[in-house]
XYZ file of C-alpha atoms in Angstrom:
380
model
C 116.920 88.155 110.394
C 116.944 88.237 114.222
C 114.846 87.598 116.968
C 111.695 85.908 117.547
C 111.222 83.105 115.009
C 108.478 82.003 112.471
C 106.651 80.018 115.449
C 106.666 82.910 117.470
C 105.399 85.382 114.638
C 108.063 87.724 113.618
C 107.840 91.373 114.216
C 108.593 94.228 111.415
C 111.555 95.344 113.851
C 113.356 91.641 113.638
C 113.209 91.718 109.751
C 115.812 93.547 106.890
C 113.419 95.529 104.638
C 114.209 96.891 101.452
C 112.345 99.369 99.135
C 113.030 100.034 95.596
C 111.556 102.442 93.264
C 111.659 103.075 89.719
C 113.365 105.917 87.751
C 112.139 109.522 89.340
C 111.754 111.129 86.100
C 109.550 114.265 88.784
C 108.690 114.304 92.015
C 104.866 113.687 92.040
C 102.374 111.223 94.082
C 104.413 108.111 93.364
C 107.438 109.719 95.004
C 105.094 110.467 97.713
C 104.214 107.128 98.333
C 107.535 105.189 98.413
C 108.962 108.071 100.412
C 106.171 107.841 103.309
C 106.562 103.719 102.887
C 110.099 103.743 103.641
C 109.533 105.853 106.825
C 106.638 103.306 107.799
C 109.163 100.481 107.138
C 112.358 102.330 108.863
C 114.150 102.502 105.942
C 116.358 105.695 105.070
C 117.110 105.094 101.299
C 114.957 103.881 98.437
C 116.894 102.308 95.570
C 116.210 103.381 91.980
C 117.420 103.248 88.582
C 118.980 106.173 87.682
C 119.758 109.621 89.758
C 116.191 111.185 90.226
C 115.649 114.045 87.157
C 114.282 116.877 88.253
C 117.534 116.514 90.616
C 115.966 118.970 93.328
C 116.123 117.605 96.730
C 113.136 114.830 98.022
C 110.366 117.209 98.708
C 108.448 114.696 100.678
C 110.925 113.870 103.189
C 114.150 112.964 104.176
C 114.303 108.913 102.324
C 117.299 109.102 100.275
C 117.169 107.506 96.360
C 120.468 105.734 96.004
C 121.250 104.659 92.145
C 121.464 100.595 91.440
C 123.124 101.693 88.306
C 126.302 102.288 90.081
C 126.975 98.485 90.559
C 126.020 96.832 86.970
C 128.504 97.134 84.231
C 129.657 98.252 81.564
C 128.763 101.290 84.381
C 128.840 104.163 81.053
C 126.214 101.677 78.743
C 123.941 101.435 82.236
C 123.824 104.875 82.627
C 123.097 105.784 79.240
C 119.910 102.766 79.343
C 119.003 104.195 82.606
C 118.378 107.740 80.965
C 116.127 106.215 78.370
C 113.269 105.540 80.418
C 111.342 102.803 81.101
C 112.197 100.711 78.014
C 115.453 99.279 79.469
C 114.302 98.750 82.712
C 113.059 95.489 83.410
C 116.336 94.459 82.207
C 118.271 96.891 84.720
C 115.958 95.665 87.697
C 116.450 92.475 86.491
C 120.562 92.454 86.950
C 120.668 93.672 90.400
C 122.471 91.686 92.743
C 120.351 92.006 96.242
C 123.348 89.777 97.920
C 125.252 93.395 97.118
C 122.594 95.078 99.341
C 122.582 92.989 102.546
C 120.493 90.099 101.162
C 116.775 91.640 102.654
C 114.512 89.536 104.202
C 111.548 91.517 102.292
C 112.409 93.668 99.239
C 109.211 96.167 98.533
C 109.282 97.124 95.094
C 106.982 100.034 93.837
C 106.059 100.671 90.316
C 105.378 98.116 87.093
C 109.201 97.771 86.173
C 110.870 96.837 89.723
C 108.833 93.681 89.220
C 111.553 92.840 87.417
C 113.945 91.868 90.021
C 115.152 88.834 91.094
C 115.662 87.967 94.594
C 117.720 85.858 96.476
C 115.157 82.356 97.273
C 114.666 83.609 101.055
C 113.782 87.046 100.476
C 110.376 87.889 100.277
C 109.126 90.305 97.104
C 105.840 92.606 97.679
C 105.135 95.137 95.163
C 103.023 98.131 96.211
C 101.171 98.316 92.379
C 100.504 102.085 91.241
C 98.857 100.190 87.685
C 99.897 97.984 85.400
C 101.160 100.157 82.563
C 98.527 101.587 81.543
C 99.908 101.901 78.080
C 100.132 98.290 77.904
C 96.654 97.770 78.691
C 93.394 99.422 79.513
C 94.765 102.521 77.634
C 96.191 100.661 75.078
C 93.473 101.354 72.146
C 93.838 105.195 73.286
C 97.350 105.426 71.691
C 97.799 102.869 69.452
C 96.652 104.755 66.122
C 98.534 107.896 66.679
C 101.991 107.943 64.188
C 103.934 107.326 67.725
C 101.284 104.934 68.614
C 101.622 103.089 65.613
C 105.246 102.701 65.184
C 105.558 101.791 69.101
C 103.367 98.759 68.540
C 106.078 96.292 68.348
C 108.149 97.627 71.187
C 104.632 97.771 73.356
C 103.714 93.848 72.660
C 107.229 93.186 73.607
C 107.161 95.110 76.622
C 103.604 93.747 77.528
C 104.973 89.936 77.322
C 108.204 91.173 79.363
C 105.522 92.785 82.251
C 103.390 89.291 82.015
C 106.493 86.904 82.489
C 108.111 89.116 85.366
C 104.777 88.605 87.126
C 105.539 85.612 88.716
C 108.654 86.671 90.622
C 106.326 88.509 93.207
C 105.502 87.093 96.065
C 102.252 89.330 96.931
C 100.963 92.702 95.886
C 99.541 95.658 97.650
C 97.457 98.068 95.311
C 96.609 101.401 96.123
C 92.850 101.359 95.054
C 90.167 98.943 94.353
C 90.585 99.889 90.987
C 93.943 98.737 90.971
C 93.118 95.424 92.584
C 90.418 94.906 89.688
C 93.217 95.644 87.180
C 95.662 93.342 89.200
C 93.267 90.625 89.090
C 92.331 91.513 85.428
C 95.575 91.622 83.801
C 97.684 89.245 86.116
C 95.003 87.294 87.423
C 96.756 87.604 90.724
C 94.495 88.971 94.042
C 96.190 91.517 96.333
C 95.283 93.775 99.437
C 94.190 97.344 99.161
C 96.729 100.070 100.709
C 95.663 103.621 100.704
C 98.087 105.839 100.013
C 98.556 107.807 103.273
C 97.805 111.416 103.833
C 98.886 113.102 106.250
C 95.506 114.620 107.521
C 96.764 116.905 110.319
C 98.999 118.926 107.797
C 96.318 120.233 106.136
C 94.273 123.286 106.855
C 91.247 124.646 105.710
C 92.668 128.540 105.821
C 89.523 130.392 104.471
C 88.309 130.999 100.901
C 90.014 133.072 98.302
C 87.632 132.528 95.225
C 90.250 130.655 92.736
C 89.938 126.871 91.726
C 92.979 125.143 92.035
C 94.392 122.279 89.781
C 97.703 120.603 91.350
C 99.355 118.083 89.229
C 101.420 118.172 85.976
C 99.985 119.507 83.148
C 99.575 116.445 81.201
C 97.213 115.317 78.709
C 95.932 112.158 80.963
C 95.588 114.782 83.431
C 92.936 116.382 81.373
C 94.341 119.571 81.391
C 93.396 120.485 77.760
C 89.874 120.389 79.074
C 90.220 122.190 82.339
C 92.001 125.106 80.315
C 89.339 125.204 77.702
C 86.431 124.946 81.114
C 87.944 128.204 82.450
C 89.562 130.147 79.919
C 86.551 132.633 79.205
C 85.175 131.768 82.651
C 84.430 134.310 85.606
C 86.279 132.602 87.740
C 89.518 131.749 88.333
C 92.122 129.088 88.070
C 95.274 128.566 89.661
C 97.483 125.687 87.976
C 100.064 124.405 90.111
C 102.543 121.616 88.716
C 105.057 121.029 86.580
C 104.809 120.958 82.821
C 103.982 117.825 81.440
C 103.085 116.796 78.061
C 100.293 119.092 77.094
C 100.812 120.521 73.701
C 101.873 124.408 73.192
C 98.901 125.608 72.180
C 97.807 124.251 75.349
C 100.267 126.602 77.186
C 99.885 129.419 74.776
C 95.931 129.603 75.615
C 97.119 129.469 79.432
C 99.500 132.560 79.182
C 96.729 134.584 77.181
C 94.210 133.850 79.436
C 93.406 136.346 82.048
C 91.492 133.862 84.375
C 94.103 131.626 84.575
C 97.554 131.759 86.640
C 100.029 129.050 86.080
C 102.546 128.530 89.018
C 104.851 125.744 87.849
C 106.171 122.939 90.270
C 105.573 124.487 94.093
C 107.089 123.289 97.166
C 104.960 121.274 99.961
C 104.447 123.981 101.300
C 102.803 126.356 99.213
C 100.632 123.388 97.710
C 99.253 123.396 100.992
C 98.819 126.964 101.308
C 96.660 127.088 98.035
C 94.700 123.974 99.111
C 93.933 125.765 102.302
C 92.713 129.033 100.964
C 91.475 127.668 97.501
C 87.902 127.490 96.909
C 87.372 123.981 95.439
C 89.679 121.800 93.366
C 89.409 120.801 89.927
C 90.583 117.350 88.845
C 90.037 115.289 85.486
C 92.809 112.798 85.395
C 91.758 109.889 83.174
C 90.545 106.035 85.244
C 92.602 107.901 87.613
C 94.550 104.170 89.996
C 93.857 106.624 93.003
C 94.521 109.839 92.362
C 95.854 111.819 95.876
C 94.629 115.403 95.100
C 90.422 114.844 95.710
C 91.983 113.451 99.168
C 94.268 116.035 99.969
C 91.119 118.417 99.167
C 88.876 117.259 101.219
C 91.682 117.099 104.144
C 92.425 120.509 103.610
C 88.493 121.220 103.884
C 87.478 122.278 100.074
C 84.903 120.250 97.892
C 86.656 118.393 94.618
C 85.200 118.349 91.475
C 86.356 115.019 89.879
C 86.271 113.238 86.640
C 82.993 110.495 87.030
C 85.569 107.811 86.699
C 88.340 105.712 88.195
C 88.668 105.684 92.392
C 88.436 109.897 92.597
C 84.869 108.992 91.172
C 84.241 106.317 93.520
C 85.549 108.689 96.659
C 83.543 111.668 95.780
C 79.893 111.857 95.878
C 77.873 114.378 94.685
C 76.822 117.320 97.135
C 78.735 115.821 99.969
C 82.579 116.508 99.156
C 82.534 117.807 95.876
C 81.142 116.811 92.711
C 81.457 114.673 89.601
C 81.956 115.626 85.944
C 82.331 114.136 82.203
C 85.895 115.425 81.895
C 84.493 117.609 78.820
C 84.978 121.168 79.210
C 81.246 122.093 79.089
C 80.480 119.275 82.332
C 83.328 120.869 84.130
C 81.918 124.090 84.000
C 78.184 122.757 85.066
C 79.910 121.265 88.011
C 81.516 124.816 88.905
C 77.918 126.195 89.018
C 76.124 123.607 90.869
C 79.026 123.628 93.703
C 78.661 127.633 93.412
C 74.624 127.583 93.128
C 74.273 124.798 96.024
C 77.901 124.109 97.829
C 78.242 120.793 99.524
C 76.075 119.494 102.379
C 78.904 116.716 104.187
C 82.399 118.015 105.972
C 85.213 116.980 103.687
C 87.132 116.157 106.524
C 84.821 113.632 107.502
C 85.798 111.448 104.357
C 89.390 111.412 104.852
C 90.389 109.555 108.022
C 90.774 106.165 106.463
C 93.535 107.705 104.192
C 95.971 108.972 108.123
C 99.363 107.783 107.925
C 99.155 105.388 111.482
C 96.578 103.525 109.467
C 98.556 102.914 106.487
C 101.685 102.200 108.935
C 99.526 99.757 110.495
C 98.437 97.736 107.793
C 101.719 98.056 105.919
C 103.675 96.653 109.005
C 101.084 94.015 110.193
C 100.547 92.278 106.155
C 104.375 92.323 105.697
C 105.018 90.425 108.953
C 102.250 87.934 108.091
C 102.925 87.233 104.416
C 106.630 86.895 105.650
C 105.572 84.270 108.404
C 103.699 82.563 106.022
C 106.563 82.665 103.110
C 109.419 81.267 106.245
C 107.516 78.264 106.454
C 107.378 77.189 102.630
């Protein structure tokens, strides 16, 4: 570090920041996140374990992932671990040599398994916490009597005690939702500060109405895709799914290809997710206890009303008749929300409920709690 010194309060500028990220197994809102951290710390390369898969170029930005992997031997067995998901890492984080990386004065980790690392005793650790894996806890009794549920039980308990004893090697936490700060506080016991994911507000256009509802995410079962499908499949109106596929089951997809009300795009660029966001006609989103959820946000930036899931922070953000509406997740609930927003519409702007969410806020709060919690960690 140079410059001004603890007594003087350091400034973001004087301090080496680091960000690492765990394995990009698709570009979605976690990518998102680091990427637009990184440019709000200055930093022009996120580490990660493993080369991202898909293997497209960062949509988000320009942040480059580099691969830790490259430096821990045996190199071939590390690669190999790295492709098998998130059951190896903790032990991958855990080998990385930060000395090898220009010994940071602040390493921000995002993601449950980067907690893993261990730092040099002078550099700060902040995690920015998406969840604690939520397969670990709060939707542990969701899975655990399915066949893979039930012969995964020993490798989950393991993995829980593995998440609990890396805990401690964090210095503080940011979490991107209250919920996540009640599951922080819940599961850790540790407090943390609230950082919204930023948005970047001015990119987003409200371009007219075109009559479809529009889903963006992948087409996963916590997404509650099943149920959107089955909401619209015989419906009037229609549905545009944009994302990639995810883990929904084939009949799932086979329903989507017969139906004629429903047009599946696959993964789309920046870009055109904007596009259909500013000419959709509402969004539809029923992600499960959703940590924060970046679509209802993005929907109301670009304008539209959101019809969310009654749960998690999208249920907290949305309230009824003023920027969407709220729903079971059940098929039959989704479609009653579709006819009260097309019997009554919504009363509030959208707009108006997005300005907390800019990016110069989140750059602001990112940059001013790092250089505290650093001033304060100096001194120890």
């Amino acid at each position: 570090m140079t410059g001004a010194g603890p007594e003087d309060g350091v400034e973001l500028a004087d301090l080496d920041v680091a960000v690492a990220h765990w394995h990009v197994n698709a570009w979605g809102g976690a990518e998102y996140l680091v990427t637009r951290l990184a440019e709000a710390l200055d930093c022009g390369q996120v580490y990660t374990v493993g080369s991202p898969d898909p293997d497209d170029p960062n949509p988000y930005g320009d942040v480059a992932f580099v691969d830790v992997t490259d430096g821990l031997s045996p190199r071939p067995l590390r690669k190999l671990q790295a492709r098998a998901g998130r059951v190896f890492e903790y032990a991958l984080w855990e080998d990385v040599d930060w000395r090898d990386y220009g010994h940071p004065d602040v390493l921000v980790t995002s993601g449950a398994t980067t907690r893993a690392v261990i730092t040099p005793d002078d550099t700060l650790h902040v995690n920015y916490c998406h969840s604690p894996p939520r397969w670990f806890y709060d939707l542990y009794h969701d899975r655990k009597d399915s066949l893979t549920g039930i012969l995964a039980r020993p490798l989950v308990r393991y993995l829980r005690l593995r998440d609990a004893t890396v805990d401690r090697r964090v210095d503080r936490y940011f979490a991107n939702s209250p919920v996540i700060a009640r599951r922080i506080r819940k599961y850790y016991q540790r407090e943390s500060e609230v950082l919204y994911p930023p948005v970047d507000i001015d990119a987003y256009d409200d371009a007219g109405d075109d009559g479809f509802y529009l889903h963006l995410g992948r087409l996963d079962e916590e997404k509650g895709v099943p149920a959107i499908v089955d909401a619209f499949a015989e419906s009037d109106h229609e549905l545009v799914l944009a994302g990639g596929r995810g883990d929904v089951s084939e009949a799932v997809m086979d329903r989507i290809r017969r139906s004629e009300t429903i047009d599946y795009r696959g993964f789309v660029s920046e870009g055109e997710k904007r596009a259909l966001l500013g000419t959709c006609r509402a969004v539809v989103f029923n992600g499960r206890n959703e940590d924060f959820g970046i679509v209802p946000v993005e929907a109301n930036a670009s304008g539209k009303a959101c019809l969310t899931r009654d749960e998690g922070f999208p249920g907290q953000f949305v309230t009824d008749g003023e920027n969407g509406y709220c729903h079971d997740g059940s098929p039959d609930d989704i479609t009653a929300a579709v006819e009260r927003f097309e019997g009554q519409g919504i009363a509030g702007s959208p707009r108006e409920h997005v300005e907390t969410f800019a990016f110069d806020a989140f750059r602001e709060q990112l940059g001013s709690r790092v250089t505290a919690w650093y001033d304060e960690f100096s001194l120890v």
